[in-house]
XYZ file of C-alpha atoms in Angstrom:
582
model
C 127.673 131.389 51.037
C 128.656 134.572 49.183
C 131.181 133.419 46.551
C 132.793 136.891 46.515
C 134.227 136.066 49.943
C 136.096 133.037 48.593
C 139.640 133.304 47.211
C 140.237 132.881 43.492
C 143.777 131.424 43.690
C 142.797 127.824 44.620
C 144.007 128.185 48.212
C 142.192 126.126 50.842
C 141.800 126.432 54.609
C 142.950 123.874 57.196
C 139.874 121.714 56.474
C 140.541 121.549 52.719
C 137.710 123.926 51.762
C 138.158 126.945 49.475
C 139.534 129.629 51.799
C 137.219 132.387 53.028
C 138.819 135.835 52.852
C 136.988 136.972 55.977
C 138.547 134.357 58.276
C 141.841 133.392 56.621
C 144.920 134.951 55.070
C 145.940 138.584 54.807
C 147.474 140.243 57.823
C 145.627 137.815 60.092
C 148.025 135.066 58.997
C 151.172 136.937 57.949
C 152.552 137.802 61.438
C 152.899 134.099 62.316
C 154.893 133.525 59.127
C 157.051 136.602 59.633
C 157.926 135.513 63.189
C 159.319 132.229 61.836
C 161.501 134.179 59.401
C 162.736 136.534 62.160
C 163.862 133.539 64.241
C 165.521 131.821 61.270
C 167.405 134.990 60.325
C 168.338 135.588 63.966
C 170.009 132.184 64.108
C 171.537 132.180 60.622
C 173.043 135.682 60.785
C 174.358 135.103 64.315
C 176.311 132.164 62.896
C 177.306 133.781 59.608
C 178.783 137.002 60.978
C 180.770 135.381 63.779
C 181.560 131.875 62.566
C 184.762 133.039 60.856
C 186.004 134.263 64.238
C 184.839 130.997 65.853
C 186.757 128.896 63.333
C 189.896 131.019 63.750
C 189.845 131.413 67.553
C 188.227 128.164 68.703
C 188.941 125.705 65.859
C 192.388 127.200 64.997
C 191.860 127.651 61.255
C 193.628 130.313 59.166
C 191.646 133.445 58.252
C 191.481 132.755 54.471
C 190.500 129.111 55.109
C 187.836 130.103 57.635
C 186.430 132.759 55.279
C 186.314 130.205 52.465
C 184.583 127.581 54.623
C 181.890 130.009 55.735
C 181.194 131.333 52.253
C 180.977 127.707 51.061
C 178.546 126.928 53.889
C 176.395 129.971 53.119
C 176.509 128.957 49.460
C 175.316 125.439 50.243
C 172.472 126.763 52.430
C 171.095 128.953 49.666
C 171.603 126.527 46.786
C 169.705 123.943 48.834
C 166.681 126.247 48.495
C 166.153 124.624 45.094
C 165.749 121.278 46.852
C 163.406 122.777 49.437
C 161.297 124.389 46.710
C 161.081 121.086 44.829
C 159.868 119.272 47.953
C 157.270 121.995 48.622
C 155.864 122.227 45.098
C 155.913 118.486 44.401
C 155.079 116.740 47.668
C 154.596 118.538 50.991
C 153.224 121.977 50.183
C 154.789 125.138 51.557
C 153.496 125.016 55.143
C 154.539 121.419 55.848
C 157.916 122.032 54.238
C 158.536 125.036 56.493
C 157.496 123.009 59.533
C 159.652 119.953 58.741
C 162.757 121.921 57.842
C 162.346 124.229 60.854
C 162.620 121.090 63.015
C 165.772 120.023 61.140
C 167.159 123.531 61.605
C 166.463 123.391 65.368
C 168.308 120.045 65.697
C 171.325 121.569 63.926
C 171.252 124.553 66.289
C 171.162 122.252 69.328
C 174.223 120.368 68.037
C 176.055 123.641 67.320
C 175.320 124.840 70.865
C 176.738 121.589 72.230
C 179.862 122.013 70.083
C 180.427 125.463 71.567
C 179.632 124.379 75.153
C 181.483 121.058 75.586
C 185.284 121.389 75.777
C 185.946 117.938 74.293
C 184.244 119.047 71.064
C 186.874 121.780 70.501
C 190.705 121.770 70.467
C 192.578 123.038 73.534
C 192.933 126.803 73.857
C 195.959 128.123 71.958
C 198.572 129.664 74.244
C 201.724 129.278 72.166
C 201.717 129.103 68.364
C 201.527 126.948 66.298
C 198.107 126.073 67.657
C 196.857 122.498 67.855
C 194.394 121.810 65.048
C 190.903 120.448 65.657
C 190.625 116.673 65.471
C 188.718 114.882 62.753
C 185.884 114.064 65.165
C 185.604 117.658 66.427
C 185.513 119.031 62.905
C 182.984 116.416 61.760
C 180.626 117.185 64.662
C 180.766 120.932 63.958
C 180.305 120.534 60.217
C 177.460 118.051 60.816
C 175.634 120.693 62.858
C 176.253 123.338 60.201
C 175.048 120.931 57.489
C 171.708 120.430 59.246
C 171.336 124.199 59.623
C 172.112 124.656 55.921
C 169.532 121.995 55.026
C 166.965 123.677 57.283
C 167.635 127.034 55.655
C 167.254 125.429 52.243
C 163.784 124.204 53.146
C 162.517 127.308 54.934
C 163.779 130.185 52.784
C 162.106 129.444 49.410
C 158.768 128.654 51.049
C 158.307 131.283 53.725
C 158.066 134.324 51.420
C 155.870 132.431 48.923
C 153.674 131.071 51.722
C 153.293 134.613 53.020
C 152.361 135.891 49.554
C 149.830 133.038 49.217
C 147.865 134.710 52.009
C 146.862 137.482 49.570
C 144.442 136.740 46.728
C 145.714 137.976 43.349
C 142.118 138.223 42.156
C 141.331 140.860 44.786
C 142.704 144.316 43.964
C 142.899 145.362 47.616
C 144.755 142.221 48.623
C 147.205 142.616 45.734
C 148.330 145.978 47.152
C 148.694 144.391 50.578
C 150.819 141.628 49.045
C 153.405 144.116 47.763
C 153.444 145.776 51.182
C 154.005 142.307 52.673
C 157.201 141.874 50.644
C 158.599 145.123 52.041
C 157.657 144.279 55.632
C 158.950 140.742 55.141
C 162.330 142.207 54.230
C 161.992 144.531 57.229
C 161.555 141.482 59.467
C 164.635 139.846 57.975
C 166.682 142.873 58.937
C 165.100 142.982 62.382
C 166.289 139.424 62.963
C 169.684 140.311 61.518
C 169.980 143.383 63.736
C 169.254 141.368 66.871
C 171.797 138.766 65.739
C 174.614 141.202 65.040
C 174.083 143.319 68.143
C 172.610 141.403 71.078
C 173.815 137.905 70.178
C 177.286 138.970 69.061
C 177.639 140.909 72.324
C 176.588 137.782 74.237
C 179.107 135.693 72.283
C 181.922 138.128 73.015
C 181.174 138.764 76.695
C 179.465 135.617 78.045
C 180.556 132.889 75.656
C 179.842 130.973 72.494
C 177.509 128.532 74.219
C 175.042 131.266 75.202
C 175.585 133.027 71.872
C 174.347 129.953 69.991
C 171.938 128.772 72.696
C 169.703 131.859 72.606
C 168.905 131.598 68.849
C 168.349 127.859 69.367
C 165.618 128.718 71.872
C 164.209 131.343 69.506
C 164.015 128.756 66.722
C 162.103 126.317 68.913
C 159.662 129.058 69.969
C 159.155 130.108 66.330
C 157.971 126.590 65.465
C 155.312 126.866 68.177
C 154.256 130.291 66.838
C 154.080 128.939 63.276
C 151.781 126.098 64.365
C 149.610 128.540 66.348
C 148.552 130.234 63.093
C 147.274 127.060 61.400
C 143.599 128.091 61.409
C 144.360 131.440 59.758
C 146.494 130.194 56.855
C 145.578 129.685 53.220
C 147.245 126.602 51.769
C 148.267 125.772 48.222
C 148.112 122.056 47.515
C 151.251 120.377 46.080
C 151.099 120.545 42.293
C 153.585 117.865 41.309
C 157.204 118.206 40.277
C 157.767 121.201 37.968
C 161.136 119.771 36.934
C 159.425 116.633 35.649
C 156.998 118.784 33.650
C 159.920 120.831 32.246
C 161.701 117.650 31.199
C 158.531 116.331 29.540
C 158.270 119.513 27.451
C 161.904 119.208 26.345
C 161.584 115.513 25.500
C 158.291 115.941 23.620
C 159.487 118.984 21.637
C 162.781 117.341 20.624
C 160.995 114.080 19.800
C 158.459 115.820 17.571
C 161.188 117.921 15.944
C 163.134 114.777 15.010
C 159.917 113.345 13.539
C 159.581 116.392 11.295
C 156.680 118.033 13.147
C 156.462 121.785 12.568
C 154.321 124.582 14.015
C 152.486 126.558 11.343
C 149.452 128.837 11.470
C 147.071 125.931 10.978
C 148.795 123.655 13.507
C 146.699 122.219 16.298
C 148.027 122.719 19.836
C 146.664 120.500 22.558
C 144.865 121.740 25.681
C 142.490 119.970 28.043
C 138.758 120.774 27.861
C 138.287 121.415 31.585
C 138.031 124.940 33.019
C 141.293 124.446 34.912
C 144.537 123.039 33.561
C 145.503 119.426 34.205
C 148.276 120.657 36.537
C 146.575 120.400 39.936
C 145.469 123.755 41.330
C 146.707 125.958 38.467
C 145.019 128.214 35.939
C 145.353 127.669 32.219
C 148.016 129.793 30.566
C 147.474 131.502 27.191
C 149.738 130.629 24.299
C 152.626 133.028 23.543
C 154.823 133.431 20.489
C 158.153 133.319 22.346
C 160.373 130.186 22.195
C 158.212 128.660 19.480
C 160.403 125.570 19.186
C 158.865 124.358 22.451
C 155.377 124.593 20.921
C 156.220 121.374 19.083
C 155.635 119.565 22.382
C 151.932 120.496 22.159
C 151.299 119.741 18.462
C 148.478 117.234 18.027
C 149.628 113.923 16.519
C 147.981 110.532 16.125
C 149.448 109.311 19.417
C 147.765 108.892 22.806
C 147.173 112.309 24.370
C 147.427 111.162 27.996
C 151.173 110.472 27.754
C 152.872 113.748 28.676
C 156.243 112.484 27.418
C 154.729 112.442 23.936
C 152.384 115.432 23.987
C 152.077 118.289 26.483
C 149.328 120.825 27.016
C 149.747 124.477 26.041
C 149.715 125.378 29.743
C 152.575 122.985 30.468
C 154.618 124.414 27.601
C 153.902 127.981 28.701
C 154.902 127.124 32.277
C 158.325 126.064 30.991
C 158.577 129.191 28.829
C 157.864 131.345 31.896
C 160.692 129.601 33.746
C 163.104 130.195 30.853
C 162.233 133.903 30.798
C 163.463 134.201 34.381
C 166.922 132.769 33.674
C 168.596 135.842 32.076
C 167.471 138.091 34.953
C 168.594 135.457 37.446
C 172.041 135.119 35.853
C 172.603 138.881 35.566
C 172.044 139.530 39.288
C 174.430 136.887 40.688
C 177.408 139.300 40.766
C 175.682 141.320 43.503
C 175.784 138.244 45.751
C 179.543 137.898 45.193
C 180.063 141.358 46.685
C 177.461 140.774 49.382
C 179.425 137.702 50.552
C 182.110 140.081 51.881
C 179.663 141.204 54.588
C 180.352 138.132 56.691
C 184.047 137.688 55.850
C 186.446 140.499 54.956
C 184.207 143.365 56.143
C 184.167 141.756 59.604
C 187.916 141.070 59.444
C 188.517 144.755 58.725
C 186.404 145.793 61.695
C 188.296 143.349 63.898
C 191.525 145.396 63.670
C 189.965 148.875 63.813
C 189.152 151.164 66.722
C 185.662 150.104 67.800
C 185.395 152.238 70.931
C 182.091 154.040 71.439
C 182.658 156.470 74.273
C 185.105 155.766 77.054
C 183.876 152.369 78.221
C 181.957 150.547 75.466
C 183.619 148.654 72.624
C 181.532 147.564 69.616
C 181.997 143.831 68.923
C 183.445 143.304 65.441
C 180.552 141.024 64.533
C 178.088 143.816 65.345
C 179.474 146.260 62.792
C 177.020 145.034 60.063
C 174.370 146.697 62.248
C 175.194 149.797 60.156
C 173.553 148.026 57.226
C 170.634 146.489 59.138
C 169.684 149.809 60.784
C 169.828 151.475 57.387
C 167.418 148.870 55.990
C 165.045 149.219 58.956
C 164.888 152.961 58.322
C 164.790 152.836 54.524
C 162.026 150.206 54.113
C 159.294 152.212 55.948
C 160.411 155.428 54.203
C 160.262 153.696 50.826
C 156.866 152.103 51.512
C 155.156 155.132 53.081
C 156.677 158.034 51.127
C 158.677 156.983 48.055
C 156.101 154.569 46.601
C 153.191 157.100 46.683
C 155.498 159.830 45.337
C 156.758 157.698 42.447
C 153.293 156.272 41.758
C 151.962 159.754 40.966
C 154.733 160.317 38.414
C 155.000 156.897 36.812
C 151.393 155.650 37.165
C 152.879 152.293 38.184
C 151.168 150.733 41.203
C 154.548 150.156 42.890
C 156.144 153.436 41.815
C 158.831 151.673 39.798
C 158.908 148.174 38.353
C 160.684 145.272 40.023
C 163.331 145.309 37.291
C 163.969 149.021 37.823
C 164.209 148.481 41.561
C 166.811 145.745 41.078
C 168.737 147.999 38.688
C 168.963 150.740 41.321
C 170.395 148.230 43.787
C 172.958 146.869 41.331
C 174.073 150.406 40.476
C 174.564 151.267 44.156
C 176.670 148.130 44.704
C 179.328 149.543 42.340
C 179.887 152.536 44.619
C 179.720 150.371 47.748
C 182.734 148.308 46.683
C 184.581 151.379 45.372
C 184.222 153.042 48.799
C 185.356 149.801 50.442
C 188.516 149.799 48.311
C 189.306 153.463 49.054
C 188.794 153.050 52.799
C 190.919 149.897 52.969
C 193.740 151.601 51.050
C 193.623 154.520 53.502
C 193.610 152.161 56.492
C 196.510 150.080 55.220
C 198.716 153.009 54.216
C 198.010 155.542 56.975
C 196.647 153.537 59.903
C 198.630 150.322 59.664
C 198.840 149.870 63.438
C 195.902 147.820 64.790
C 192.998 149.741 66.379
C 194.329 153.062 65.106
C 191.554 153.892 62.621
C 187.924 154.337 63.671
C 185.546 151.574 62.606
C 183.080 154.275 61.519
C 185.178 154.670 58.359
C 183.453 151.454 57.270
C 180.039 153.105 57.504
C 179.848 154.191 53.800
C 180.419 150.683 52.437
C 177.914 149.148 54.872
C 175.389 151.920 54.211
C 175.641 151.671 50.432
C 175.648 147.866 50.352
C 172.685 147.806 52.743
C 170.772 150.281 50.568
C 171.628 148.206 47.491
C 170.238 145.143 49.251
C 166.952 146.917 50.061
C 166.360 147.656 46.392
C 167.762 144.443 44.920
C 166.397 141.898 47.403
C 162.831 143.229 47.590
C 162.820 143.726 43.810
C 163.805 140.076 43.431
C 161.126 138.958 45.893
C 158.477 140.741 43.844
C 159.833 139.791 40.436
C 160.401 136.061 40.926
C 157.059 135.582 42.689
C 155.016 137.577 40.173
C 156.661 136.171 37.052
C 156.449 132.561 38.233
C 153.361 130.519 37.373
C 151.018 128.941 39.935
C 152.959 125.676 39.958
C 156.449 127.194 40.199
C 156.141 129.862 42.916
C 158.484 128.117 45.360
C 160.944 127.404 42.553
C 160.802 131.086 41.592
C 161.675 132.148 45.136
C 164.425 129.528 45.286
C 165.956 130.821 42.061
C 166.860 134.226 43.427
C 167.835 132.796 46.817
C 170.192 130.366 45.073
C 171.988 133.445 43.749
C 173.221 134.114 47.291
C 174.635 130.587 47.420
C 176.221 130.696 43.998
C 177.584 134.168 44.775
C 179.179 132.823 47.955
C 180.777 129.960 46.047
C 182.021 132.324 43.361
C 183.433 134.554 46.111
C 185.334 131.569 47.520
C 186.592 130.680 44.053
C 187.670 134.291 43.475
C 189.518 134.386 46.814
C 191.375 131.184 45.929
C 192.172 132.502 42.442
C 193.516 135.798 43.807
C 195.563 133.928 46.418
C 197.046 131.571 43.824
C 197.909 134.285 41.285
C 199.188 136.937 43.694
C 201.645 134.875 45.748
C 199.655 132.685 48.127
C 198.731 133.286 51.780
C 202.305 134.269 52.700
C 203.075 136.846 49.992
C 199.827 137.496 48.130
C 197.057 140.082 48.314
C 195.041 138.089 50.873
C 197.009 137.001 53.941
C 196.300 136.205 57.574
C 197.549 139.701 58.456
C 195.347 142.303 56.748
C 198.000 144.993 57.318
C 200.321 143.053 55.012
C 197.548 142.208 52.568
C 196.243 144.237 49.648
C 192.553 143.743 50.284
C 191.767 146.992 48.460
C 192.989 145.392 45.209
C 190.477 142.583 45.748
C 187.717 145.143 46.330
C 188.610 146.938 43.080
C 188.201 143.636 41.243
C 184.704 143.325 42.719
C 183.959 146.934 41.728
C 184.870 146.144 38.132
C 182.752 142.983 38.169
C 179.759 144.943 39.506
C 180.146 147.645 36.852
C 180.334 145.122 34.010
C 177.438 143.152 35.443
C 175.305 146.306 35.669
C 175.757 146.942 31.950
C 174.795 143.346 31.171
C 171.762 143.650 33.437
C 170.585 146.779 31.602
C 170.538 144.856 28.317
C 168.722 141.920 29.930
C 166.141 144.162 31.628
C 165.391 146.088 28.432
C 164.949 142.867 26.458
C 162.924 141.035 29.101
C 159.299 140.350 28.197
C 157.333 139.759 31.365
C 153.734 138.719 31.917
C 152.429 142.195 31.170
C 154.462 142.686 27.989
C 154.265 139.348 26.211
C 152.889 139.099 22.706
C 150.084 136.580 23.136
C 148.316 134.848 20.309
C 144.832 136.206 20.904
C 143.453 134.470 17.810
C 143.523 130.986 19.299
C 140.224 129.322 20.073
C 139.437 126.226 22.112
C 137.394 123.513 20.483
C 137.062 119.931 21.679
C 140.196 120.180 23.762
C 142.209 121.651 20.900
C 143.663 125.107 20.474
C 144.103 126.273 16.898
C 145.426 129.515 15.470
C 143.644 131.433 12.779
C 145.741 131.589 9.571
C 144.326 134.985 8.671
C 145.808 137.028 11.485
C 149.326 138.417 11.243
C 151.609 137.866 14.212
C 154.209 140.132 15.791
C 157.832 139.995 14.650
C 159.127 139.785 18.272
C 162.066 142.115 17.863
C 163.950 142.600 21.105
C 162.782 139.284 22.564
C 165.134 136.477 23.565
């Protein structure tokens, strides 16, 4: 067999053999994976954009409480991606994790459909206020269904983009270019699912009923599992590589232990590495030593102790894997604020649309939950334009294979989010002061904030997809994807906390800025707070991005040599001073 046809990234086919590029991976496999993501997004967005209305109308919750519950639920779903990534990297692998958690997701959708279809699982319809609250059993059943859906999302989301990227061999220049195109089309598919959810399904929910509105995405989720399984023979699989968190903890324990014993890293220090061609982390390449975070190098200093105990001594590759993870943290932390603003998509943006004139012509009325279609349509238009025209144009001027770097792309998105929330504040002030009567102001006034926030998402989200996959090591790809997805969850929780803080400090739900009646609220003040947060965060991000040292910019110790399983540094070569590094 011609070895040039075999992948270089340790992926195997369904029979456990090194994958052949001619029969596996690439765009032969990707459509099956993308279809699973379309179905998952179809279901999740259909719930997210309309569940606030469901909790208010059907479960008789207050608007602020319903908004808080949904942002908390979205937060839990995305933070659970860390758990899903751990399961994938340590035990099941990405494909099996997607399959198992898709089944869990489908069960949750079935239960949610039952909750919306069976009258005994909801309180009686409210005719005269105060409305009868949902019983403990009704609430528990609904939240149980939502919990399973959140768990399913947590397992699918961190694996599906990484599993898709695994289908492209990083050692093949042509496939590398296709991988970056995959990230853009993957995001395109997410918005396609979102568009169907916020147009077709929201219309079904409003006109036919909640049971059909949740039942259709339930069917789509079941079909997507069948489609995912149908692509088994085309996939390239990465074997589970053990728990990265355990390896991280071993590096911390070994470095602290050696530090307390007086071990130091000097030019003549010996750093341990295995003699084999590959690292001792299953399925991963060896990583070269770098000069950053040199305290952690103490974990790899050769001592008289047994070298097989990783709690006492770690390999250079294991230490460098942990360093790579640490390098991601500042970028991760400085992009969370965007998710706080993005959480308004499914809460207050929808609540605004609910009391605005949504007529389109003389007979059709846009459902409030379909208004985010402004953003989804924008993304569906912008992604192909960016991929087909902007990337080649920028590539000629920057000589960068993607036109601009992932960090620059994220920066553009964060900058646009400032103006998105500023427009939202201005429009809400105009609506409250000049169009205070319900349905008196056209919903198309919301177009600028949806357009700008949608454009910001195109740049930020795809930039994060690229960045966290590329900067992660072989054994932490799912964790890398989960890191940026967890931002959505943490941002949702921070949004809930901010809503509660604003309520508490401005007079509560009866007299404060955020009330049940938006015409008596001061929602524009809340949007100005978010604008200020985005502006401050953008400045912090600029500092982080300038200081970040990625894979292509790291100062590596090129003077190390391997001898009998030991890496040693030459004492005669000067090293860099690392100015500007963290």
